[in-house]
GROMACS .gro file of C-alpha atoms in nm:
model
   62
    1UNK     CA    1   0.386  -2.501  -5.914
    2UNK     CA    2   0.692  -2.638  -6.093
    3UNK     CA    3   0.842  -2.741  -5.759
    4UNK     CA    4   0.526  -2.929  -5.668
    5UNK     CA    5   0.524  -3.119  -5.997
    6UNK     CA    6   0.891  -3.204  -5.954
    7UNK     CA    7   0.830  -3.338  -5.603
    8UNK     CA    8   0.536  -3.543  -5.725
    9UNK     CA    9   0.756  -3.697  -5.994
   10UNK     CA   10   1.036  -3.757  -5.742
   11UNK     CA   11   0.809  -3.928  -5.491
   12UNK     CA   12   0.637  -4.123  -5.769
   13UNK     CA   13   0.969  -4.258  -5.891
   14UNK     CA   14   1.070  -4.339  -5.535
   15UNK     CA   15   0.744  -4.528  -5.480
   16UNK     CA   16   0.794  -4.712  -5.810
   17UNK     CA   17   1.149  -4.810  -5.708
   18UNK     CA   18   1.024  -4.943  -5.374
   19UNK     CA   19   0.762  -5.149  -5.555
   20UNK     CA   20   1.018  -5.286  -5.802
   21UNK     CA   21   1.261  -5.384  -5.524
   22UNK     CA   22   0.973  -5.550  -5.340
   23UNK     CA   23   1.045  -5.360  -5.019
   24UNK     CA   24   0.695  -5.218  -5.039
   25UNK     CA   25   0.389  -5.423  -5.123
   26UNK     CA   26   0.112  -5.313  -5.358
   27UNK     CA   27  -0.131  -5.266  -5.070
   28UNK     CA   28   0.114  -5.047  -4.880
   29UNK     CA   29   0.182  -4.840  -5.192
   30UNK     CA   30  -0.190  -4.786  -5.240
   31UNK     CA   31  -0.225  -4.676  -4.878
   32UNK     CA   32   0.075  -4.439  -4.911
   33UNK     CA   33  -0.062  -4.282  -5.230
   34UNK     CA   34  -0.408  -4.248  -5.079
   35UNK     CA   35  -0.266  -4.090  -4.766
   36UNK     CA   36  -0.076  -3.834  -4.974
   37UNK     CA   37  -0.383  -3.761  -5.184
   38UNK     CA   38  -0.607  -3.700  -4.884
   39UNK     CA   39  -0.336  -3.514  -4.692
   40UNK     CA   40  -0.317  -3.264  -4.979
   41UNK     CA   41  -0.678  -3.164  -4.919
   42UNK     CA   42  -0.632  -3.088  -4.547
   43UNK     CA   43  -0.505  -2.784  -4.365
   44UNK     CA   44  -0.164  -2.950  -4.340
   45UNK     CA   45  -0.102  -2.907  -4.713
   46UNK     CA   46   0.009  -2.542  -4.693
   47UNK     CA   47   0.268  -2.591  -4.413
   48UNK     CA   48   0.405  -2.897  -4.594
   49UNK     CA   49   0.439  -2.694  -4.915
   50UNK     CA   50   0.609  -2.412  -4.724
   51UNK     CA   51   0.851  -2.657  -4.562
   52UNK     CA   52   0.934  -2.817  -4.898
   53UNK     CA   53   0.992  -2.475  -5.055
   54UNK     CA   54   1.216  -2.371  -4.764
   55UNK     CA   55   1.426  -2.686  -4.798
   56UNK     CA   56   1.453  -2.646  -5.175
   57UNK     CA   57   1.554  -2.281  -5.138
   58UNK     CA   58   1.813  -2.371  -4.872
   59UNK     CA   59   1.986  -2.639  -5.081
   60UNK     CA   60   2.177  -2.395  -5.308
   61UNK     CA   61   2.303  -2.208  -5.002
   62UNK     CA   62   2.480  -2.518  -4.866
   0.00000   0.00000   0.00000
């Protein structure tokens, strides 16, 4: 769960930075956030979480 919260914060900050640099419009940010919200409630959520955990666990081994 801590990894998920950290990734949410990371992606939130990234989205905020894109909005501040005006490389992403408000409408596009809303669509991106909505897509992530609805994607989390599908069957794709578990494989995405497993992939993120695998990448995070592999980073210290590099």
